[in-house]
Amino acid sequence: MKKILVLGGTADARQLAGKLAAAYDVTLSLAGRTENPVAQGVPVRTGGFGGAEGLAAYLTENRIDLLIDATHPYAARISANAAKAAALAHVPAIALRRPAWERQPGDRWTLVDSASEAVGLLGASPRRVFLALGRQELLPFEAAPQHAYLIRSVDPVEPPLHLPDATYILARGPFSEAGDRALLETHGIDAIVSKNSGGQATYGKIAAARALGIEIFLIRRPALPDMPAGMDVDETMRLADQALAP
Ligand code: NAP
């Protein structure tokens, strides 16, 4: 059986790995960031490889026939490592790259390069800001303690941020538009800082913000290496079949 290593950490990767496991020997790799990841349904290995060279060594030692980068679009380092490792180990590589959300009529988006840039653009006057970001991206908001923050994450933000007015919600997607609309209304949110993750699972807040006229500071996607890529699970499966065809 041909061997596939799927670099995961996303719901797409989990679904892709599960479907591929019907025909291939699949291992799913997680960084190990989430305390209690949902059951993945295929064999899982956890933790970093030690850079591109470490990943290349893993590919060679485990006789991997195909590497699939199905990591989150903002996980730029592992994606760069994947491309480099595949070249070093002479293993074909493909990716699952979900298309970014496109601006719709009524969206009040300001594109920014980083969370820090969003902090500056929120301005000096107190606002009520919804953040669905990871801990590293949350730290810059400590520079703007005049705002009230609503912070949603999968794992607790530990230690909590140095902010006088921060409310934490623990939740794992998918999130509906109706649920996110209720959340934004209940907390009187007037600004959102978000990544452009693409897909439906976290689009609820984007659609709800449009309906409510709420401003979104949308962090631009990082540059990712060029490789054959499917835009969803099924297209990536077809690319995998092609790459592994005898
Ligand atoms: P990153 O900055 O691109 O990667 C940092 C390091 O973490 C990598 O160099 C690698 O360590 C290790 N790593 C990342 N993904 C891995 C994987 N699937 N398997 C094994 N090692 C991995 O990544 P990140 O942004 O911290 O994201 C970490 C994980 O969370 C990824 O699985 C990603 O798909 C998931 N995730 C990220 C976001 C986000 O917004 N960034 C959102 C949702 C889920 P070594 O160099 O030692 O190999």
PDB file of C-alpha atoms and ligand atoms in Angstrom:
ATOM      1  CA  MET A   1       0.000   0.000   0.000  1.00  0.00           C
ATOM      2  CA  LYS A   2       1.308   3.469  -0.883  1.00  0.00           C
ATOM      3  CA  LYS A   3       2.119   5.661   2.091  1.00  0.00           C
ATOM      4  CA  ILE A   4       0.831   9.206   2.554  1.00  0.00           C
ATOM      5  CA  LEU A   5       1.780  11.732   5.214  1.00  0.00           C
ATOM      6  CA  VAL A   6      -0.888  14.391   5.688  1.00  0.00           C
ATOM      7  CA  LEU A   7       0.210  17.533   7.536  1.00  0.00           C
ATOM      8  CA  GLY A   8      -2.913  18.528   9.398  1.00  0.00           C
ATOM      9  CA  GLY A   9      -4.331  20.600  12.170  1.00  0.00           C
ATOM     10  CA  THR A  10      -7.505  21.442  10.248  1.00  0.00           C
ATOM     11  CA  ALA A  11     -10.922  19.831   9.829  1.00  0.00           C
ATOM     12  CA  ASP A  12     -10.154  19.529   6.105  1.00  0.00           C
ATOM     13  CA  ALA A  13      -7.013  17.521   6.838  1.00  0.00           C
ATOM     14  CA  ARG A  14      -8.938  15.193   9.124  1.00  0.00           C
ATOM     15  CA  GLN A  15     -11.595  14.538   6.488  1.00  0.00           C
ATOM     16  CA  LEU A  16      -9.024  14.138   3.734  1.00  0.00           C
ATOM     17  CA  ALA A  17      -6.949  11.679   5.759  1.00  0.00           C
ATOM     18  CA  GLY A  18     -10.043   9.656   6.646  1.00  0.00           C
ATOM     19  CA  LYS A  19     -11.125   9.354   3.025  1.00  0.00           C
ATOM     20  CA  LEU A  20      -7.639   8.563   1.724  1.00  0.00           C
ATOM     21  CA  ALA A  21      -7.285   5.823   4.360  1.00  0.00           C
ATOM     22  CA  ALA A  22      -9.731   3.678   2.350  1.00  0.00           C
ATOM     23  CA  ALA A  23      -7.076   3.195  -0.336  1.00  0.00           C
ATOM     24  CA  TYR A  24      -3.729   4.214   1.197  1.00  0.00           C
ATOM     25  CA  ASP A  25      -1.618   3.829   4.318  1.00  0.00           C
ATOM     26  CA  VAL A  26      -2.206   7.286   5.821  1.00  0.00           C
ATOM     27  CA  THR A  27      -0.542   8.995   8.759  1.00  0.00           C
ATOM     28  CA  LEU A  28      -1.793  12.368   9.944  1.00  0.00           C
ATOM     29  CA  SER A  29       0.691  14.776  11.519  1.00  0.00           C
ATOM     30  CA  LEU A  30      -0.365  17.333  14.141  1.00  0.00           C
ATOM     31  CA  ALA A  31       1.786  20.058  15.656  1.00  0.00           C
ATOM     32  CA  GLY A  32       0.409  19.245  19.104  1.00  0.00           C
ATOM     33  CA  ARG A  33      -0.866  22.740  19.852  1.00  0.00           C
ATOM     34  CA  THR A  34      -4.445  21.803  20.773  1.00  0.00           C
ATOM     35  CA  GLU A  35      -4.816  20.228  24.198  1.00  0.00           C
ATOM     36  CA  ASN A  36      -7.600  17.821  23.252  1.00  0.00           C
ATOM     37  CA  PRO A  37      -7.745  17.434  19.483  1.00  0.00           C
ATOM     38  CA  VAL A  38     -10.875  15.754  18.188  1.00  0.00           C
ATOM     39  CA  ALA A  39     -10.475  12.068  17.246  1.00  0.00           C
ATOM     40  CA  GLN A  40      -8.822  11.946  13.847  1.00  0.00           C
ATOM     41  CA  GLY A  41      -9.836   8.437  12.757  1.00  0.00           C
ATOM     42  CA  VAL A  42      -6.419   7.564  11.289  1.00  0.00           C
ATOM     43  CA  PRO A  43      -2.992   6.976  12.856  1.00  0.00           C
ATOM     44  CA  VAL A  44      -1.608  10.247  14.185  1.00  0.00           C
ATOM     45  CA  ARG A  45       1.918  11.411  14.949  1.00  0.00           C
ATOM     46  CA  THR A  46       2.330  14.569  17.012  1.00  0.00           C
ATOM     47  CA  GLY A  47       4.961  17.313  17.331  1.00  0.00           C
ATOM     48  CA  GLY A  48       7.381  19.211  15.132  1.00  0.00           C
ATOM     49  CA  PHE A  49       9.863  17.398  12.867  1.00  0.00           C
ATOM     50  CA  GLY A  50      12.759  19.756  13.486  1.00  0.00           C
ATOM     51  CA  GLY A  51      12.518  21.971  10.420  1.00  0.00           C
ATOM     52  CA  ALA A  52      12.541  21.027   6.743  1.00  0.00           C
ATOM     53  CA  GLU A  53      15.538  18.733   7.188  1.00  0.00           C
ATOM     54  CA  GLY A  54      13.758  16.850   9.986  1.00  0.00           C
ATOM     55  CA  LEU A  55      10.652  16.455   7.864  1.00  0.00           C
ATOM     56  CA  ALA A  56      12.748  15.279   4.907  1.00  0.00           C
ATOM     57  CA  ALA A  57      14.384  12.669   7.147  1.00  0.00           C
ATOM     58  CA  TYR A  58      10.941  11.513   8.337  1.00  0.00           C
ATOM     59  CA  LEU A  59       9.753  11.142   4.726  1.00  0.00           C
ATOM     60  CA  THR A  60      12.785   9.049   3.821  1.00  0.00           C
ATOM     61  CA  GLU A  61      12.859   6.899   6.960  1.00  0.00           C
ATOM     62  CA  ASN A  62       9.153   6.121   6.749  1.00  0.00           C
ATOM     63  CA  ARG A  63       9.230   5.554   2.969  1.00  0.00           C
ATOM     64  CA  ILE A  64       6.467   8.095   2.373  1.00  0.00           C
ATOM     65  CA  ASP A  65       5.228   8.108  -1.242  1.00  0.00           C
ATOM     66  CA  LEU A  66       3.265  11.377  -1.092  1.00  0.00           C
ATOM     67  CA  LEU A  67       3.276  14.385   1.210  1.00  0.00           C
ATOM     68  CA  ILE A  68       0.080  16.417   1.529  1.00  0.00           C
ATOM     69  CA  ASP A  69       0.151  19.850   3.127  1.00  0.00           C
ATOM     70  CA  ALA A  70      -3.357  20.330   4.519  1.00  0.00           C
ATOM     71  CA  THR A  71      -2.343  22.771   7.246  1.00  0.00           C
ATOM     72  CA  HIS A  72      -4.114  26.037   8.002  1.00  0.00           C
ATOM     73  CA  PRO A  73      -3.408  28.788   5.402  1.00  0.00           C
ATOM     74  CA  TYR A  74      -1.731  30.915   8.122  1.00  0.00           C
ATOM     75  CA  ALA A  75       0.650  28.103   9.152  1.00  0.00           C
ATOM     76  CA  ALA A  76       3.256  29.417   6.719  1.00  0.00           C
ATOM     77  CA  ARG A  77       6.377  27.913   8.250  1.00  0.00           C
ATOM     78  CA  ILE A  78       5.249  24.282   8.074  1.00  0.00           C
ATOM     79  CA  SER A  79       4.023  24.837   4.493  1.00  0.00           C
ATOM     80  CA  ALA A  80       7.422  26.234   3.494  1.00  0.00           C
ATOM     81  CA  ASN A  81       9.079  23.316   5.266  1.00  0.00           C
ATOM     82  CA  ALA A  82       6.828  20.868   3.421  1.00  0.00           C
ATOM     83  CA  ALA A  83       7.887  22.180   0.018  1.00  0.00           C
ATOM     84  CA  LYS A  84      11.554  22.166   0.972  1.00  0.00           C
ATOM     85  CA  ALA A  85      11.427  18.718   2.589  1.00  0.00           C
ATOM     86  CA  ALA A  86       9.655  17.174  -0.387  1.00  0.00           C
ATOM     87  CA  ALA A  87      12.386  18.493  -2.666  1.00  0.00           C
ATOM     88  CA  LEU A  88      15.151  17.288  -0.341  1.00  0.00           C
ATOM     89  CA  ALA A  89      13.641  13.800  -0.002  1.00  0.00           C
ATOM     90  CA  HIS A  90      12.516  13.571  -3.661  1.00  0.00           C
ATOM     91  CA  VAL A  91       8.932  12.885  -2.592  1.00  0.00           C
ATOM     92  CA  PRO A  92       6.002  14.357  -4.540  1.00  0.00           C
ATOM     93  CA  ALA A  93       3.965  16.922  -2.620  1.00  0.00           C
ATOM     94  CA  ILE A  94       0.516  18.403  -3.052  1.00  0.00           C
ATOM     95  CA  ALA A  95      -1.557  20.740  -0.911  1.00  0.00           C
ATOM     96  CA  LEU A  96      -5.123  21.422   0.108  1.00  0.00           C
ATOM     97  CA  ARG A  97      -5.514  25.177  -0.122  1.00  0.00           C
ATOM     98  CA  ARG A  98      -8.986  26.418   0.616  1.00  0.00           C
ATOM     99  CA  PRO A  99      -9.724  29.612  -1.357  1.00  0.00           C
ATOM    100  CA  ALA A 100      -9.841  32.836   0.631  1.00  0.00           C
ATOM    101  CA  TRP A 101     -13.174  34.548   1.277  1.00  0.00           C
ATOM    102  CA  GLU A 102     -14.019  37.194  -1.307  1.00  0.00           C
ATOM    103  CA  ARG A 103     -15.397  40.583  -0.370  1.00  0.00           C
ATOM    104  CA  GLN A 104     -19.197  40.761  -0.834  1.00  0.00           C
ATOM    105  CA  PRO A 105     -21.384  43.867  -1.189  1.00  0.00           C
ATOM    106  CA  GLY A 106     -21.935  45.268   2.305  1.00  0.00           C
ATOM    107  CA  ASP A 107     -18.671  43.918   3.744  1.00  0.00           C
ATOM    108  CA  ARG A 108     -16.737  46.593   5.668  1.00  0.00           C
ATOM    109  CA  TRP A 109     -13.283  45.068   5.380  1.00  0.00           C
ATOM    110  CA  THR A 110      -9.952  46.752   6.020  1.00  0.00           C
ATOM    111  CA  LEU A 111      -7.084  44.512   4.920  1.00  0.00           C
ATOM    112  CA  VAL A 112      -4.076  44.432   7.235  1.00  0.00           C
ATOM    113  CA  ASP A 113      -0.784  42.560   7.187  1.00  0.00           C
ATOM    114  CA  SER A 114      -0.762  41.610  10.846  1.00  0.00           C
ATOM    115  CA  ALA A 115      -2.649  41.744  14.126  1.00  0.00           C
ATOM    116  CA  SER A 116      -0.287  44.564  15.173  1.00  0.00           C
ATOM    117  CA  GLU A 117      -1.401  46.677  12.232  1.00  0.00           C
ATOM    118  CA  ALA A 118      -5.031  46.090  13.238  1.00  0.00           C
ATOM    119  CA  VAL A 119      -4.245  47.261  16.782  1.00  0.00           C
ATOM    120  CA  GLY A 120      -3.084  50.627  15.429  1.00  0.00           C
ATOM    121  CA  LEU A 121      -6.094  51.004  13.132  1.00  0.00           C
ATOM    122  CA  LEU A 122      -8.633  50.352  15.897  1.00  0.00           C
ATOM    123  CA  GLY A 123      -7.805  53.881  17.058  1.00  0.00           C
ATOM    124  CA  ALA A 124      -7.591  55.646  20.400  1.00  0.00           C
ATOM    125  CA  SER A 125     -11.290  55.690  21.325  1.00  0.00           C
ATOM    126  CA  PRO A 126     -12.625  52.670  23.232  1.00  0.00           C
ATOM    127  CA  ARG A 127     -14.282  50.059  21.049  1.00  0.00           C
ATOM    128  CA  ARG A 128     -15.799  46.622  21.579  1.00  0.00           C
ATOM    129  CA  VAL A 129     -13.674  44.179  19.624  1.00  0.00           C
ATOM    130  CA  PHE A 130     -14.187  40.490  18.808  1.00  0.00           C
ATOM    131  CA  LEU A 131     -11.004  38.476  18.345  1.00  0.00           C
ATOM    132  CA  ALA A 132     -10.880  34.877  17.117  1.00  0.00           C
ATOM    133  CA  LEU A 133      -7.093  34.552  16.992  1.00  0.00           C
ATOM    134  CA  GLY A 134      -4.333  32.405  18.462  1.00  0.00           C
ATOM    135  CA  ARG A 135      -2.383  33.433  21.559  1.00  0.00           C
ATOM    136  CA  GLN A 136       0.617  34.764  19.615  1.00  0.00           C
ATOM    137  CA  GLU A 137      -1.640  36.993  17.532  1.00  0.00           C
ATOM    138  CA  LEU A 138      -3.494  38.194  20.642  1.00  0.00           C
ATOM    139  CA  LEU A 139      -0.443  39.593  22.407  1.00  0.00           C
ATOM    140  CA  PRO A 140      -0.251  42.825  20.324  1.00  0.00           C
ATOM    141  CA  PHE A 141      -3.680  43.846  21.661  1.00  0.00           C
ATOM    142  CA  GLU A 142      -2.140  44.368  25.107  1.00  0.00           C
ATOM    143  CA  ALA A 143      -0.866  47.642  23.593  1.00  0.00           C
ATOM    144  CA  ALA A 144      -4.488  48.864  23.301  1.00  0.00           C
ATOM    145  CA  PRO A 145      -6.066  48.352  26.746  1.00  0.00           C
ATOM    146  CA  GLN A 146      -8.680  51.065  26.120  1.00  0.00           C
ATOM    147  CA  HIS A 147     -10.879  48.591  24.193  1.00  0.00           C
ATOM    148  CA  ALA A 148     -13.186  45.883  25.522  1.00  0.00           C
ATOM    149  CA  TYR A 149     -12.336  42.500  24.020  1.00  0.00           C
ATOM    150  CA  LEU A 150     -14.331  39.339  23.394  1.00  0.00           C
ATOM    151  CA  ILE A 151     -11.878  36.517  22.702  1.00  0.00           C
ATOM    152  CA  ARG A 152     -12.873  33.109  21.332  1.00  0.00           C
ATOM    153  CA  SER A 153     -10.436  30.214  21.284  1.00  0.00           C
ATOM    154  CA  VAL A 154     -10.337  26.404  21.336  1.00  0.00           C
ATOM    155  CA  ASP A 155      -7.964  26.230  24.310  1.00  0.00           C
ATOM    156  CA  PRO A 156      -7.821  28.689  27.220  1.00  0.00           C
ATOM    157  CA  VAL A 157      -5.581  31.712  26.605  1.00  0.00           C
ATOM    158  CA  GLU A 158      -2.930  30.980  29.232  1.00  0.00           C
ATOM    159  CA  PRO A 159      -1.760  33.095  30.873  1.00  0.00           C
ATOM    160  CA  PRO A 160      -4.627  35.543  30.278  1.00  0.00           C
ATOM    161  CA  LEU A 161      -3.784  38.760  28.470  1.00  0.00           C
ATOM    162  CA  HIS A 162      -2.812  41.907  30.358  1.00  0.00           C
ATOM    163  CA  LEU A 163      -6.058  43.650  29.487  1.00  0.00           C
ATOM    164  CA  PRO A 164      -8.535  45.209  31.920  1.00  0.00           C
ATOM    165  CA  ASP A 165     -11.638  44.278  29.926  1.00  0.00           C
ATOM    166  CA  ALA A 166     -11.363  40.894  28.226  1.00  0.00           C
ATOM    167  CA  THR A 167     -14.056  38.226  28.084  1.00  0.00           C
ATOM    168  CA  TYR A 168     -12.977  34.738  27.063  1.00  0.00           C
ATOM    169  CA  ILE A 169     -15.136  32.144  25.336  1.00  0.00           C
ATOM    170  CA  LEU A 170     -13.984  28.605  24.704  1.00  0.00           C
ATOM    171  CA  ALA A 171     -15.534  27.064  21.601  1.00  0.00           C
ATOM    172  CA  ARG A 172     -14.617  24.852  18.689  1.00  0.00           C
ATOM    173  CA  GLY A 173     -16.135  25.496  15.243  1.00  0.00           C
ATOM    174  CA  PRO A 174     -18.024  25.174  13.012  1.00  0.00           C
ATOM    175  CA  PHE A 175     -19.870  28.368  13.902  1.00  0.00           C
ATOM    176  CA  SER A 176     -23.202  29.343  12.333  1.00  0.00           C
ATOM    177  CA  GLU A 177     -24.102  32.823  11.110  1.00  0.00           C
ATOM    178  CA  ALA A 178     -27.102  32.925  13.465  1.00  0.00           C
ATOM    179  CA  GLY A 179     -24.983  31.925  16.460  1.00  0.00           C
ATOM    180  CA  ASP A 180     -22.247  34.425  15.659  1.00  0.00           C
ATOM    181  CA  ARG A 181     -24.782  37.178  15.016  1.00  0.00           C
ATOM    182  CA  ALA A 182     -26.309  36.588  18.453  1.00  0.00           C
ATOM    183  CA  LEU A 183     -22.821  36.655  19.996  1.00  0.00           C
ATOM    184  CA  LEU A 184     -21.866  39.922  18.285  1.00  0.00           C
ATOM    185  CA  GLU A 185     -25.160  41.553  19.251  1.00  0.00           C
ATOM    186  CA  THR A 186     -25.109  40.348  22.849  1.00  0.00           C
ATOM    187  CA  HIS A 187     -21.635  41.778  23.387  1.00  0.00           C
ATOM    188  CA  GLY A 188     -22.269  44.994  21.424  1.00  0.00           C
ATOM    189  CA  ILE A 189     -19.272  44.305  19.162  1.00  0.00           C
ATOM    190  CA  ASP A 190     -18.294  47.113  16.750  1.00  0.00           C
ATOM    191  CA  ALA A 191     -15.052  45.717  15.301  1.00  0.00           C
ATOM    192  CA  ILE A 192     -13.664  42.283  14.458  1.00  0.00           C
ATOM    193  CA  VAL A 193     -10.102  41.226  13.785  1.00  0.00           C
ATOM    194  CA  SER A 194      -9.961  38.001  11.806  1.00  0.00           C
ATOM    195  CA  LYS A 195      -7.886  35.867   9.505  1.00  0.00           C
ATOM    196  CA  ASN A 196      -9.177  35.016   6.057  1.00  0.00           C
ATOM    197  CA  SER A 197      -9.403  31.288   6.697  1.00  0.00           C
ATOM    198  CA  GLY A 198     -11.795  30.478   3.853  1.00  0.00           C
ATOM    199  CA  GLY A 199     -14.403  27.712   4.004  1.00  0.00           C
ATOM    200  CA  GLN A 200     -17.706  27.648   5.840  1.00  0.00           C
ATOM    201  CA  ALA A 201     -16.697  26.619   9.368  1.00  0.00           C
ATOM    202  CA  THR A 202     -15.652  30.109  10.502  1.00  0.00           C
ATOM    203  CA  TYR A 203     -17.538  32.210   7.952  1.00  0.00           C
ATOM    204  CA  GLY A 204     -20.448  32.824  10.353  1.00  0.00           C
ATOM    205  CA  LYS A 205     -18.827  35.910  11.898  1.00  0.00           C
ATOM    206  CA  ILE A 206     -18.041  37.366   8.467  1.00  0.00           C
ATOM    207  CA  ALA A 207     -21.629  36.983   7.264  1.00  0.00           C
ATOM    208  CA  ALA A 208     -23.017  38.199  10.591  1.00  0.00           C
ATOM    209  CA  ALA A 209     -20.727  41.258  10.524  1.00  0.00           C
ATOM    210  CA  ARG A 210     -21.999  42.103   7.037  1.00  0.00           C
ATOM    211  CA  ALA A 211     -25.617  41.901   8.206  1.00  0.00           C
ATOM    212  CA  LEU A 212     -24.878  44.060  11.259  1.00  0.00           C
ATOM    213  CA  GLY A 213     -22.592  46.561   9.455  1.00  0.00           C
ATOM    214  CA  ILE A 214     -19.622  45.727  11.686  1.00  0.00           C
ATOM    215  CA  GLU A 215     -16.107  46.659  10.553  1.00  0.00           C
ATOM    216  CA  ILE A 216     -13.637  43.781  10.067  1.00  0.00           C
ATOM    217  CA  PHE A 217      -9.861  44.104  10.081  1.00  0.00           C
ATOM    218  CA  LEU A 218      -8.940  41.119   7.940  1.00  0.00           C
ATOM    219  CA  ILE A 219      -5.380  39.851   8.178  1.00  0.00           C
ATOM    220  CA  ARG A 220      -3.976  39.084   4.730  1.00  0.00           C
ATOM    221  CA  ARG A 221      -2.873  35.526   4.023  1.00  0.00           C
ATOM    222  CA  PRO A 222       0.844  34.813   4.122  1.00  0.00           C
ATOM    223  CA  ALA A 223       2.667  33.756   0.966  1.00  0.00           C
ATOM    224  CA  LEU A 224       2.746  29.967   0.574  1.00  0.00           C
ATOM    225  CA  PRO A 225       4.965  27.808  -1.630  1.00  0.00           C
ATOM    226  CA  ASP A 226       3.713  26.950  -5.062  1.00  0.00           C
ATOM    227  CA  MET A 227       2.662  23.304  -5.423  1.00  0.00           C
ATOM    228  CA  PRO A 228      -0.201  21.405  -7.036  1.00  0.00           C
ATOM    229  CA  ALA A 229      -3.180  22.160  -4.831  1.00  0.00           C
ATOM    230  CA  GLY A 230      -6.819  21.174  -4.509  1.00  0.00           C
ATOM    231  CA  MET A 231      -9.330  23.699  -3.241  1.00  0.00           C
ATOM    232  CA  ASP A 232     -11.264  21.147  -1.200  1.00  0.00           C
ATOM    233  CA  VAL A 233     -11.063  17.578   0.085  1.00  0.00           C
ATOM    234  CA  ASP A 234     -12.403  15.921  -3.077  1.00  0.00           C
ATOM    235  CA  GLU A 235     -10.149  17.832  -5.469  1.00  0.00           C
ATOM    236  CA  THR A 236      -7.124  17.083  -3.300  1.00  0.00           C
ATOM    237  CA  MET A 237      -8.081  13.381  -3.285  1.00  0.00           C
ATOM    238  CA  ARG A 238      -8.079  13.371  -7.078  1.00  0.00           C
ATOM    239  CA  LEU A 239      -4.642  15.003  -7.108  1.00  0.00           C
ATOM    240  CA  ALA A 240      -3.402  12.354  -4.668  1.00  0.00           C
ATOM    241  CA  ASP A 241      -4.726   9.550  -6.858  1.00  0.00           C
ATOM    242  CA  GLN A 242      -3.023  11.096  -9.890  1.00  0.00           C
ATOM    243  CA  ALA A 243       0.262  11.537  -8.035  1.00  0.00           C
ATOM    244  CA  LEU A 244       0.232   7.908  -6.885  1.00  0.00           C
ATOM    245  CA  ALA A 245      -1.102   6.329 -10.085  1.00  0.00           C
ATOM    246  CA  PRO A 246       1.202   3.530 -11.262  1.00  0.00           C
TER     247      PRO A 246
HETATM  248  P1  NAP B   1       3.687  27.184  11.701  1.00  0.00           P
HETATM  249  O1  NAP B   1       4.016  28.472  12.350  1.00  0.00           O
HETATM  250  O2  NAP B   1       3.623  27.126  10.242  1.00  0.00           O
HETATM  251  O3  NAP B   1       4.700  26.038  12.167  1.00  0.00           O
HETATM  252  C1  NAP B   1       5.526  26.177  13.279  1.00  0.00           C
HETATM  253  C2  NAP B   1       6.169  24.831  13.552  1.00  0.00           C
HETATM  254  O4  NAP B   1       5.224  23.925  14.109  1.00  0.00           O
HETATM  255  C3  NAP B   1       6.673  24.140  12.305  1.00  0.00           C
HETATM  256  O5  NAP B   1       7.925  24.621  11.915  1.00  0.00           O
HETATM  257  C4  NAP B   1       6.681  22.699  12.757  1.00  0.00           C
HETATM  258  O6  NAP B   1       7.793  22.443  13.624  1.00  0.00           O
HETATM  259  C5  NAP B   1       5.455  22.618  13.633  1.00  0.00           C
HETATM  260  N1  NAP B   1       4.260  22.179  12.898  1.00  0.00           N
HETATM  261  C6  NAP B   1       3.275  22.937  12.360  1.00  0.00           C
HETATM  262  N2  NAP B   1       2.317  22.183  11.819  1.00  0.00           N
HETATM  263  C7  NAP B   1       2.685  20.897  12.014  1.00  0.00           C
HETATM  264  C8  NAP B   1       2.104  19.651  11.685  1.00  0.00           C
HETATM  265  N3  NAP B   1       0.908  19.564  11.044  1.00  0.00           N
HETATM  266  N4  NAP B   1       2.772  18.518  12.050  1.00  0.00           N
HETATM  267  C9  NAP B   1       3.963  18.607  12.705  1.00  0.00           C
HETATM  268  N5  NAP B   1       4.555  19.759  13.047  1.00  0.00           N
HETATM  269  C10 NAP B   1       3.927  20.894  12.700  1.00  0.00           C
HETATM  270  O7  NAP B   1       2.311  26.598  12.312  1.00  0.00           O
HETATM  271  P2  NAP B   1       1.232  27.285  13.255  1.00  0.00           P
HETATM  272  O8  NAP B   1       0.645  28.454  12.570  1.00  0.00           O
HETATM  273  O9  NAP B   1       1.827  27.402  14.608  1.00  0.00           O
HETATM  274  O10 NAP B   1       0.116  26.118  13.272  1.00  0.00           O
HETATM  275  C11 NAP B   1       0.326  24.938  14.027  1.00  0.00           C
HETATM  276  C12 NAP B   1      -0.772  23.953  13.714  1.00  0.00           C
HETATM  277  O11 NAP B   1      -2.048  24.530  13.983  1.00  0.00           O
HETATM  278  C13 NAP B   1      -0.804  23.476  12.269  1.00  0.00           C
HETATM  279  O12 NAP B   1      -1.113  22.095  12.296  1.00  0.00           O
HETATM  280  C14 NAP B   1      -1.944  24.265  11.654  1.00  0.00           C
HETATM  281  O13 NAP B   1      -2.549  23.558  10.592  1.00  0.00           O
HETATM  282  C15 NAP B   1      -2.861  24.422  12.841  1.00  0.00           C
HETATM  283  N6  NAP B   1      -3.686  25.643  12.795  1.00  0.00           N
HETATM  284  C16 NAP B   1      -3.082  26.852  12.649  1.00  0.00           C
HETATM  285  C17 NAP B   1      -3.865  27.981  12.588  1.00  0.00           C
HETATM  286  C18 NAP B   1      -3.230  29.337  12.386  1.00  0.00           C
HETATM  287  O14 NAP B   1      -3.986  30.317  12.335  1.00  0.00           O
HETATM  288  N7  NAP B   1      -1.921  29.463  12.252  1.00  0.00           N
HETATM  289  C19 NAP B   1      -5.253  27.891  12.696  1.00  0.00           C
HETATM  290  C20 NAP B   1      -5.842  26.631  12.857  1.00  0.00           C
HETATM  291  C21 NAP B   1      -5.038  25.516  12.919  1.00  0.00           C
HETATM  292  P3  NAP B   1       9.154  21.819  13.062  1.00  0.00           P
HETATM  293  O15 NAP B   1       9.805  22.897  12.268  1.00  0.00           O
HETATM  294  O16 NAP B   1       9.886  21.427  14.294  1.00  0.00           O
HETATM  295  O17 NAP B   1       8.780  20.637  12.206  1.00  0.00           O
END
